[in-house]
Tab-separated table of C-alpha atoms (C1' of nucleotides) in Angstrom:
chain	number	residue	atom	x	y	z
A	220	MET	CA	115.632	-23.326	101.750
A	221	ILE	CA	112.384	-21.926	103.079
A	222	THR	CA	112.495	-18.381	104.398
A	223	GLN	CA	112.748	-17.355	108.002
A	224	LYS	CA	109.335	-15.791	107.590
A	225	ALA	CA	107.777	-19.147	106.659
A	226	LYS	CA	109.401	-20.806	109.662
A	227	TYR	CA	107.955	-18.072	111.877
A	228	ALA	CA	104.517	-18.530	110.342
A	229	LEU	CA	104.508	-22.272	110.923
A	230	ARG	CA	105.764	-21.877	114.503
A	231	ALA	CA	103.141	-19.268	115.210
A	232	LEU	CA	100.424	-21.579	113.911
A	233	THR	CA	101.635	-24.468	116.079
A	234	ALA	CA	101.556	-22.070	119.059
A	235	LEU	CA	97.986	-21.139	118.216
A	236	ALA	CA	97.019	-24.779	117.787
A	237	GLU	CA	98.478	-25.748	121.141
A	238	ALA	CA	96.638	-22.947	122.913
A	239	ASP	CA	93.404	-23.670	121.083
A	240	ASP	CA	90.817	-23.229	123.834
A	241	GLY	CA	88.607	-20.599	122.283
A	242	GLU	CA	90.560	-17.771	123.850
A	243	PRO	CA	92.609	-15.554	121.524
A	244	VAL	CA	96.380	-15.527	121.912
A	245	MET	CA	98.188	-12.184	121.776
A	246	ILE	CA	100.897	-11.482	119.225
A	247	SER	CA	103.246	-10.579	122.074
A	248	ASP	CA	102.752	-13.937	123.707
A	249	ILE	CA	103.465	-15.875	120.550
A	250	ALA	CA	106.447	-13.651	119.822
A	251	ALA	CA	107.906	-14.196	123.259
A	252	GLN	CA	107.236	-17.921	123.332
A	253	GLN	CA	108.636	-18.591	119.842
A	254	LYS	CA	111.373	-15.935	119.853
A	255	ILE	CA	109.961	-14.076	116.877
A	256	PRO	CA	110.435	-10.289	116.442
A	257	LYS	CA	107.043	-8.901	117.399
A	258	LYS	CA	106.548	-6.370	114.619
A	259	PHE	CA	107.580	-8.932	112.026
A	260	LEU	CA	105.137	-11.450	113.452
A	261	GLU	CA	102.386	-8.845	113.187
A	262	GLN	CA	102.834	-8.724	109.434
A	263	ILE	CA	102.923	-12.487	109.140
A	264	LEU	CA	99.749	-13.016	111.118
A	265	LEU	CA	98.053	-10.303	109.114
A	266	ASP	CA	98.929	-12.170	105.924
A	267	LEU	CA	97.597	-15.401	107.364
A	268	LYS	CA	94.442	-13.591	108.323
A	269	HIS	CA	93.917	-12.115	104.883
A	270	GLN	CA	94.340	-15.613	103.428
A	271	GLY	CA	91.776	-17.159	105.740
A	272	ILE	CA	94.016	-19.209	107.976
A	273	VAL	CA	93.464	-17.305	111.231
A	274	VAL	CA	91.053	-14.749	112.670
A	275	SER	CA	91.762	-11.896	115.053
A	276	ARG	CA	90.006	-10.019	117.792
A	277	ARG	CA	91.003	-6.395	118.305
A	278	GLY	CA	91.192	-4.266	121.380
A	279	LYS	CA	91.816	-5.289	124.942
A	280	GLN	CA	91.653	-9.068	125.457
A	281	GLY	CA	92.273	-9.388	121.729
A	282	GLY	CA	94.550	-11.727	119.876
A	283	TYR	CA	94.581	-14.469	117.241
A	284	LEU	CA	92.733	-17.761	116.784
A	285	LEU	CA	92.897	-20.474	114.163
A	286	LEU	CA	90.055	-20.123	111.674
A	287	LYS	CA	90.155	-23.781	110.680
A	288	PRO	CA	90.920	-26.787	112.863
A	289	ALA	CA	94.644	-27.496	113.086
A	290	ASP	CA	94.304	-30.749	111.180
A	291	MET	CA	92.838	-28.851	108.218
A	292	ILE	CA	95.797	-26.500	107.846
A	293	THR	CA	98.548	-28.026	105.752
A	294	PHE	CA	102.188	-26.991	105.613
A	295	GLY	CA	101.751	-26.582	101.889
A	296	GLU	CA	99.106	-23.923	102.020
A	297	VAL	CA	101.027	-21.953	104.620
A	298	LEU	CA	104.221	-22.081	102.587
A	299	ARG	CA	102.388	-20.953	99.472
A	300	ILE	CA	101.012	-17.898	101.288
A	301	ILE	CA	104.322	-16.885	102.822
A	302	ASP	CA	106.994	-18.048	100.378
A	303	GLY	CA	105.032	-18.352	97.160
A	304	PRO	CA	105.041	-21.286	94.715
A	305	ILE	CA	106.095	-24.735	95.908
A	306	ALA	CA	107.364	-25.762	92.460
A	307	PRO	CA	111.089	-25.596	91.713
A	308	LEU	CA	110.451	-24.116	88.254
A	309	PRO	CA	107.917	-21.426	87.209
A	310	CYS	CA	106.621	-23.727	84.459
A	311	LEU	CA	105.716	-26.335	87.095
A	312	SER	CA	103.856	-24.052	89.437
A	313	ILE	CA	100.161	-24.744	89.970
A	314	THR	CA	99.340	-21.359	91.488
A	315	ALA	CA	101.787	-19.150	89.594
A	316	TYR	CA	102.467	-20.862	86.288
A	317	ARG	CA	104.773	-19.003	83.965
A	318	LYS	CA	106.430	-20.228	80.813
A	319	CYS	CA	110.211	-20.493	80.989
A	320	ASP	CA	111.517	-17.985	78.466
A	321	ASP	CA	114.654	-19.908	77.653
A	322	CYS	CA	113.188	-23.321	76.948
A	323	ASP	CA	111.069	-24.057	73.932
A	324	GLY	CA	108.617	-26.841	74.324
A	325	GLU	CA	107.647	-28.164	77.729
A	326	GLN	CA	107.171	-31.694	76.444
A	327	THR	CA	110.760	-31.826	75.281
A	328	CYS	CA	112.401	-29.833	78.113
A	329	GLN	CA	115.033	-32.115	79.571
A	330	ILE	CA	115.085	-30.371	82.904
A	331	ARG	CA	111.390	-29.943	83.435
A	332	HIS	CA	110.253	-33.493	83.851
A	333	VAL	CA	112.920	-34.246	86.400
A	334	PHE	CA	111.798	-31.338	88.514
A	335	ALA	CA	108.196	-32.381	88.016
A	336	LYS	CA	109.077	-35.446	90.053
A	337	VAL	CA	110.660	-33.267	92.709
A	338	ALA	CA	107.586	-31.080	92.830
A	339	ASP	CA	105.283	-34.116	93.142
A	340	ALA	CA	107.319	-35.611	95.955
A	341	THR	CA	107.469	-32.305	97.785
A	342	ARG	CA	103.757	-31.629	97.454
A	343	LYS	CA	102.932	-35.102	98.629
A	344	VAL	CA	104.613	-34.374	101.962
A	345	LEU	CA	103.630	-30.742	102.361
A	346	PHE	CA	99.926	-31.170	101.598
A	347	SER	CA	99.503	-34.315	103.665
A	348	THR	CA	101.083	-32.839	106.785
A	349	THR	CA	99.091	-30.488	108.962
A	350	ILE	CA	99.726	-28.207	111.896
A	351	ALA	CA	98.060	-30.858	114.028
A	352	ASP	CA	100.596	-33.430	112.862
A	353	ALA	CA	103.394	-31.063	113.811
A	354	ILE	CA	102.268	-30.735	117.413
A	355	ALA	CA	101.708	-34.488	117.760
A	356	PRO	CA	104.690	-35.939	115.967
A	357	ALA	CA	104.431	-39.429	117.413
A	358	ARG	CA	101.144	-40.065	115.690
A	359	GLY	CA	102.630	-39.655	112.242
A	360	THR	CA	101.342	-37.993	109.106
A	361	GLN	CA	97.606	-37.676	108.639
A	362	VAL	CA	96.748	-40.072	111.438
A	363	THR	CA	95.057	-37.363	113.417
A	364	ARG	CA	92.610	-36.710	110.630
A	365	MET	CA	92.206	-40.310	109.587
A	366	LEU	CA	91.128	-41.325	113.067
A	367	ALA	CA	88.740	-38.429	113.419
B	142	MET	CA	112.564	-22.402	93.086
B	143	ILE	CA	115.956	-23.224	91.713
B	144	THR	CA	118.000	-20.357	90.302
B	145	GLN	CA	118.362	-19.519	86.666
B	146	LYS	CA	122.039	-20.269	87.097
B	147	ALA	CA	121.282	-23.863	88.107
B	148	LYS	CA	118.999	-24.267	85.146
B	149	TYR	CA	121.784	-23.011	82.870
B	150	ALA	CA	124.253	-25.410	84.475
B	151	LEU	CA	122.032	-28.423	83.964
B	152	ARG	CA	121.271	-27.449	80.383
B	153	ALA	CA	124.954	-26.949	79.660
B	154	LEU	CA	125.734	-30.376	81.006
B	155	THR	CA	123.058	-32.028	78.893
B	156	ALA	CA	124.526	-30.231	75.895
B	157	LEU	CA	127.968	-31.587	76.758
B	158	ALA	CA	126.547	-35.071	77.278
B	159	GLU	CA	124.798	-35.057	73.926
B	160	ALA	CA	127.953	-33.953	72.109
B	161	ASP	CA	130.159	-36.401	74.020
B	162	ASP	CA	132.472	-37.674	71.270
B	163	GLY	CA	135.828	-36.852	72.842
B	164	GLU	CA	135.947	-33.452	71.172
B	165	PRO	CA	135.626	-30.409	73.420
B	166	VAL	CA	132.616	-28.138	72.998
B	167	MET	CA	133.153	-24.374	73.039
B	168	ILE	CA	131.388	-22.127	75.525
B	169	SER	CA	130.017	-20.073	72.639
B	170	ASP	CA	128.449	-23.115	71.050
B	171	ILE	CA	126.713	-24.160	74.228
B	172	ALA	CA	125.634	-20.587	74.897
B	173	ALA	CA	124.131	-20.230	71.425
B	174	GLN	CA	122.462	-23.633	71.432
B	175	GLN	CA	120.948	-23.217	74.913
B	176	LYS	CA	120.295	-19.476	74.837
B	177	ILE	CA	122.575	-18.757	77.781
B	178	PRO	CA	124.449	-15.435	78.120
B	179	LYS	CA	127.997	-16.378	77.198
B	180	LYS	CA	129.899	-14.584	79.955
B	181	PHE	CA	127.504	-15.949	82.557
B	182	LEU	CA	128.009	-19.440	81.219
B	183	GLU	CA	131.770	-19.006	81.495
B	184	GLN	CA	131.458	-18.548	85.241
B	185	ILE	CA	129.127	-21.508	85.572
B	186	LEU	CA	131.382	-23.896	83.687
B	187	LEU	CA	134.369	-22.632	85.637
B	188	ASP	CA	132.547	-23.558	88.842
B	189	LEU	CA	131.678	-26.946	87.496
B	190	LYS	CA	135.302	-27.421	86.537
B	191	HIS	CA	136.583	-26.462	89.973
B	192	GLN	CA	134.170	-28.968	91.473
B	193	GLY	CA	135.298	-31.820	89.234
B	194	ILE	CA	132.286	-32.163	86.990
B	195	VAL	CA	133.869	-31.080	83.712
B	196	VAL	CA	137.335	-30.491	82.257
B	197	SER	CA	138.468	-27.840	79.840
B	198	ARG	CA	141.001	-27.410	77.123
B	199	ARG	CA	142.345	-23.922	76.517
B	200	GLY	CA	143.442	-22.151	73.403
B	201	LYS	CA	142.338	-22.729	69.840
B	202	GLN	CA	140.230	-25.864	69.398
B	203	GLY	CA	139.539	-25.678	73.112
B	204	GLY	CA	136.326	-26.145	74.987
B	205	TYR	CA	134.698	-28.255	77.645
B	206	LEU	CA	134.214	-31.975	78.204
B	207	LEU	CA	132.445	-33.976	80.858
B	208	LEU	CA	134.916	-35.343	83.372
B	209	LYS	CA	132.663	-38.199	84.443
B	210	PRO	CA	130.264	-40.225	82.313
B	211	ALA	CA	126.846	-38.553	82.043
B	212	ASP	CA	125.194	-41.331	84.015
B	213	MET	CA	127.478	-40.615	86.953
B	214	ILE	CA	126.516	-36.953	87.263
B	215	THR	CA	123.415	-36.465	89.364
B	216	PHE	CA	121.100	-33.471	89.389
B	217	GLY	CA	121.699	-33.306	93.137
B	218	GLU	CA	125.418	-32.760	92.969
B	219	VAL	CA	125.047	-30.088	90.310
B	220	LEU	CA	122.412	-28.236	92.296
B	221	ARG	CA	124.585	-28.331	95.410
B	222	ILE	CA	127.475	-26.777	93.548
B	223	ILE	CA	125.424	-24.026	91.944
B	224	ASP	CA	122.609	-23.293	94.355
B	225	GLY	CA	123.996	-24.588	97.652
B	226	PRO	CA	122.277	-26.912	100.147
B	227	ILE	CA	119.378	-29.098	99.018
B	228	ALA	CA	117.747	-29.095	102.452
B	229	PRO	CA	114.894	-26.701	103.177
B	230	LEU	CA	116.323	-25.833	106.607
B	231	PRO	CA	119.946	-25.159	107.593
B	232	CYS	CA	119.664	-27.707	110.412
B	233	LEU	CA	118.778	-30.378	107.859
B	234	SER	CA	121.647	-29.753	105.472
B	235	ILE	CA	124.212	-32.529	104.991
B	236	THR	CA	126.843	-30.338	103.421
B	237	ALA	CA	126.231	-27.072	105.245
B	238	TYR	CA	124.692	-27.939	108.573
B	239	ARG	CA	123.963	-25.019	110.858
B	240	LYS	CA	121.923	-24.937	114.002
B	241	CYS	CA	118.724	-22.901	113.759
B	242	ASP	CA	119.226	-20.072	116.241
B	243	ASP	CA	115.554	-19.694	117.063
B	244	CYS	CA	114.727	-23.328	117.852
B	245	ASP	CA	116.021	-25.072	120.915
B	246	GLY	CA	116.328	-28.807	120.603
B	247	GLU	CA	116.274	-30.513	117.258
B	248	GLN	CA	114.570	-33.577	118.654
B	249	THR	CA	111.604	-31.527	119.777
B	250	CYS	CA	111.450	-29.035	116.896
B	251	GLN	CA	107.967	-29.310	115.449
B	252	ILE	CA	108.935	-27.970	112.071
B	253	ARG	CA	112.147	-29.847	111.564
B	254	HIS	CA	110.948	-33.381	111.236
B	255	VAL	CA	108.317	-32.440	108.701
B	256	PHE	CA	110.966	-30.825	106.524
B	257	ALA	CA	113.194	-33.798	107.073
B	258	LYS	CA	110.663	-35.784	105.081
B	259	VAL	CA	110.647	-33.153	102.364
B	260	ALA	CA	114.438	-33.240	102.222
B	261	ASP	CA	114.457	-37.048	101.990
B	262	ALA	CA	111.905	-37.085	99.213
B	263	THR	CA	113.758	-34.382	97.284
B	264	ARG	CA	117.133	-36.070	97.651
B	265	LYS	CA	115.731	-39.378	96.552
B	266	VAL	CA	114.766	-37.863	93.201
B	267	LEU	CA	117.730	-35.522	92.730
B	268	PHE	CA	120.447	-38.064	93.499
B	269	SER	CA	118.914	-40.894	91.536
B	270	THR	CA	118.508	-38.842	88.375
B	271	THR	CA	121.498	-38.201	86.175
B	272	ILE	CA	122.342	-36.055	83.183
B	273	ALA	CA	122.097	-39.242	81.145
B	274	ASP	CA	118.516	-39.780	82.318
B	275	ALA	CA	117.705	-36.214	81.288
B	276	ILE	CA	118.791	-36.692	77.705
B	277	ALA	CA	117.034	-40.053	77.415
B	278	PRO	CA	113.753	-39.389	79.212
B	279	ALA	CA	111.893	-42.387	77.833
B	280	ARG	CA	114.127	-44.834	79.561
B	281	GLY	CA	113.195	-43.566	82.993
B	282	THR	CA	115.161	-42.869	86.148
B	283	GLN	CA	118.343	-44.851	86.678
B	284	VAL	CA	117.610	-47.323	83.922
B	285	THR	CA	120.579	-46.225	81.918
B	286	ARG	CA	122.941	-47.143	84.711
B	287	MET	CA	121.044	-50.240	85.804
B	288	LEU	CA	121.323	-51.788	82.362
B	289	ALA	CA	124.975	-50.920	82.007
C	42	DT	C1'	153.316	-14.914	66.254
C	43	DT	C1'	148.706	-14.429	66.052
C	44	DA	C1'	144.211	-15.362	67.020
C	45	DA	C1'	141.016	-18.158	69.353
C	46	DT	C1'	139.733	-19.829	73.544
C	47	DC	C1'	139.361	-20.456	78.444
C	48	DC	C1'	140.534	-17.967	83.261
C	49	DC	C1'	139.675	-14.837	86.802
C	50	DT	C1'	138.124	-10.849	89.372
C	51	DA	C1'	135.505	-6.892	89.811
C	52	DT	C1'	131.420	-4.447	89.338
C	53	DC	C1'	126.435	-3.524	88.958
C	54	DA	C1'	121.269	-3.026	88.948
C	55	DA	C1'	117.223	-5.233	90.475
C	56	DT	C1'	115.016	-8.035	93.653
C	57	DT	C1'	114.303	-10.374	97.889
C	58	DT	C1'	114.763	-10.902	102.732
C	59	DA	C1'	114.375	-9.744	107.394
C	60	DG	C1'	113.278	-6.515	109.879
C	61	DT	C1'	111.900	-1.493	112.131
C	62	DA	C1'	108.895	2.490	112.642
C	63	DG	C1'	104.959	4.810	113.496
C	64	DA	C1'	100.507	6.444	113.033
C	65	DG	C1'	95.711	4.609	112.811
C	66	DT	C1'	91.636	1.778	114.449
C	67	DT	C1'	88.900	-0.973	117.587
C	68	DA	C1'	86.967	-2.541	121.778
C	69	DC	C1'	87.083	-3.828	126.594
C	70	DA	C1'	87.155	-2.021	131.357
C	71	DC	C1'	86.361	1.209	134.414
D	48	DG	C1'	82.778	8.076	127.600
D	49	DT	C1'	87.657	7.819	128.345
D	50	DG	C1'	91.859	5.390	128.614
D	51	DT	C1'	94.544	2.068	127.053
D	52	DA	C1'	95.686	-2.398	125.329
D	53	DA	C1'	95.527	-4.675	121.484
D	54	DC	C1'	95.403	-5.391	116.321
D	55	DT	C1'	95.948	-2.814	111.318
D	56	DC	C1'	98.197	-0.847	107.757
D	57	DT	C1'	101.809	1.421	105.027
D	58	DA	C1'	106.239	2.894	104.472
D	59	DC	C1'	110.984	2.528	104.965
D	60	DT	C1'	115.660	0.365	105.239
D	61	DA	C1'	120.022	-2.417	105.361
D	62	DA	C1'	122.053	-6.526	103.822
D	63	DA	C1'	122.216	-10.365	100.911
D	64	DT	C1'	121.266	-12.662	96.624
D	65	DT	C1'	120.503	-12.997	91.737
D	66	DG	C1'	121.571	-12.431	87.082
D	67	DA	C1'	124.143	-10.682	84.755
D	68	DT	C1'	128.282	-7.449	82.198
D	69	DA	C1'	133.165	-5.957	81.671
D	70	DG	C1'	137.711	-6.486	80.700
D	71	DG	C1'	142.099	-7.876	80.981
D	72	DG	C1'	145.220	-12.259	81.561
D	73	DA	C1'	146.889	-16.945	80.365
D	74	DT	C1'	147.290	-20.725	77.152
D	75	DT	C1'	147.588	-23.280	72.966
D	76	DA	C1'	146.862	-24.619	68.061
D	77	DA	C1'	148.000	-23.350	63.597
DNA sequence: TTAATCCCTATCAATTTAGTAGAGTTACAC
DNA sequence: GTGTAACTCTACTAAATTGATAGGGATTAA
């Protein structure tokens, strides 16, 4: 299960993508539209900003904007920022690799190579699907970008 | 990430499968062989017993045995028992469906149908790989059963 | 009858999750 | 140049989950 926080992050990004007209969108607007607790959303957007997914404008008339085009933001990168590693085992993580302390020998680990397949399958979906795909479901995965 | 508990459960089952000669295997033996805390493993095997994966014999000369052949026990069913739903969203779970309270309309939910793909891909791997596959990695997924 | 083994429930410390709170900073509008 | 609407940052907290540990009870082989 992904966290509630990750769901909020993805929803917020789709909201930003849909309103993408060069004008910043206020946290309060996104919060209201997507039913996200405002103060919680503040933290989430701040994270996304620190990680280079969105930019903000402060003061009156401020708000948030996507930093990259919506078809360049994948579900995978958002999930990594918010929920951490995609991999089902630490020893399969690309961004946060850690040796399993209870298994000796990754070549021989009976569990590991099964979950390697799971990780591959999951990544294939998550990194080929973008925020743009999410707001235009009919067009199917990656089509937006491939036609561009 | 799957839990440590699930990893222990899968390892314990591979241990049982490898020793599958009709004689029960003691908790202590599995614990020692797989470096699993004994009392923790007790709980895990008890769960697996209640869910019809293994059987036990009590008293002296007791221990655990697989209830089904190793090539009939999938990673998916073990993970469900130990870690709960496979699906990344409650509204995508087969065994524990629950409506997401913050999204209205599953047909229109922009997040949901992306994670439906993730769930499908994950299930495809987890329910086509068995404990038998894990202990005979060279043979590849499902081959054991397909040649039987 | 004894000792080995599984059975079951309770408890616990650490971590994670899902928020809330509040003071600080910036910048537009007047 | 002041007010105020907006984002920024850090700290805190309650509840749930995780990864165990503890300890007595029930059963069975020898």
